[in-house]
Amino acid sequence: MRCHGEKAVAFAGFLAIALGCPELTSAFTVISEAKEAELGRQADQEILKRFGRYPDPELEAYVTSVGERLLQVVEPRGIKYQFKVVDSPEVNAFALPGGYIYVNRGMLAELNSEAELAGVLGHEIGHVAGRHAARQMTRSLGYQVLTLGLIGLGAAAGAKEHVGQLGMVMGQLFQMILLGYSRDFELEADDFGLRVASKAGYDPQVIIGFHKRLRLKERLEGSGYHGFSTHPDTAERIVKAETLAHLLAAEGGGAIVGADTYKAHLEGLLYGEKGQQKRLRVYTAKGGENLPQVALELFNNENRAWELARFNGLKENAVLKTGEKLKIMPD
Ligand code: ZN
């Protein structure tokens, strides 16, 4: 017996065959939203245990405020969203079913404006609202493995026979979190995130600028955010997002950038790997100075202007306005 339309990995395919395959082709709405929320709750504990929550309630409240602004233009579907800052240096953000959204401190250090943060959060809200985790797990694990795994989730000690399926569900969930979803879901989340951010008032062109900067950084450093560096379709994703951003801008999309507002929240943010962390500093411009002058003043080395430019998403010949803020990576 074969399961039509099932693109499972070999072992999951085998299990699906062994268990029989009901409606795999049409199994799209899969599991209830209540089960999704339960799965999210359980995985949330695992995330916080594995990475730790970043201990800065004020910063987390700011991230939440940007998330809530976005949610005002998203159709409410009974999902209760929560935004948490994770104590990880990786430039990453991710979401769990049921409305759990995480931004790593490493991502916050990399971002340069509230608009960019809105782009990241909008993308993650898109994965939740689109129920991508449940849909992708139905594709890859099969309806039965997913359902049985979730029975195991609800039934604590009693349902030992479903521990295997639950393990597969959790394993798959964490793989998606770390490596990103399939190409179509990433494109969908990009599209959703840009539209929502723009509708909430943020400048879509600025968000695209961040996508490009991130891609360049990842090519240089080999790190990855939602399959950005590892995925062969990244170029296509950026072109598609760029086209949409132009369209949204032409339709009179949002104009908020919020660079200084954003950077003001980063003073003292831990930066770098655990064990060798430093704290970011924020420099406030007097006005009229250029980056070599700032580098000379702060590092006694004007050649480090390029570093300031890169880290802050500025051109090296930028002249600062009064009150403009710069993130400073300490030595
Ligand atoms: Zn994604």
Short mmCIF file of N, CA, C and O and ligand atoms in Angstrom, two decimals, residues 123-124 127 181 186 189 226, ligand 1:
data_model
loop_
_atom_site.label_atom_id
_atom_site.label_comp_id
_atom_site.label_asym_id
_atom_site.label_seq_id
_atom_site.Cartn_x
_atom_site.Cartn_y
_atom_site.Cartn_z
N HIS A 123 7.34 38.09 9.91
CA HIS A 123 7.66 36.81 9.28
C HIS A 123 7.28 35.65 10.21
O HIS A 123 6.64 34.67 9.79
N GLU A 124 7.63 35.78 11.48
CA GLU A 124 7.34 34.71 12.44
C GLU A 124 5.84 34.58 12.69
O GLU A 124 5.31 33.46 12.79
N HIS A 127 4.38 32.48 10.06
CA HIS A 127 4.50 31.02 10.23
C HIS A 127 3.41 30.49 11.17
O HIS A 127 2.86 29.42 10.95
N TYR A 181 11.56 26.45 7.27
CA TYR A 181 10.51 25.60 6.71
C TYR A 181 10.80 25.36 5.23
O TYR A 181 11.82 25.78 4.69
N GLU A 186 8.37 29.48 3.56
CA GLU A 186 9.23 30.65 3.80
C GLU A 186 8.79 31.82 2.92
O GLU A 186 8.76 32.97 3.37
N ALA A 189 5.68 33.28 4.44
CA ALA A 189 5.95 34.08 5.64
C ALA A 189 6.63 35.40 5.29
O ALA A 189 6.34 36.43 5.91
N HIS A 226 16.39 31.06 9.03
CA HIS A 226 15.29 30.52 8.23
C HIS A 226 15.74 30.10 6.84
O HIS A 226 15.13 30.44 5.84
ZN ZN B 1 10.80 31.51 8.26
#
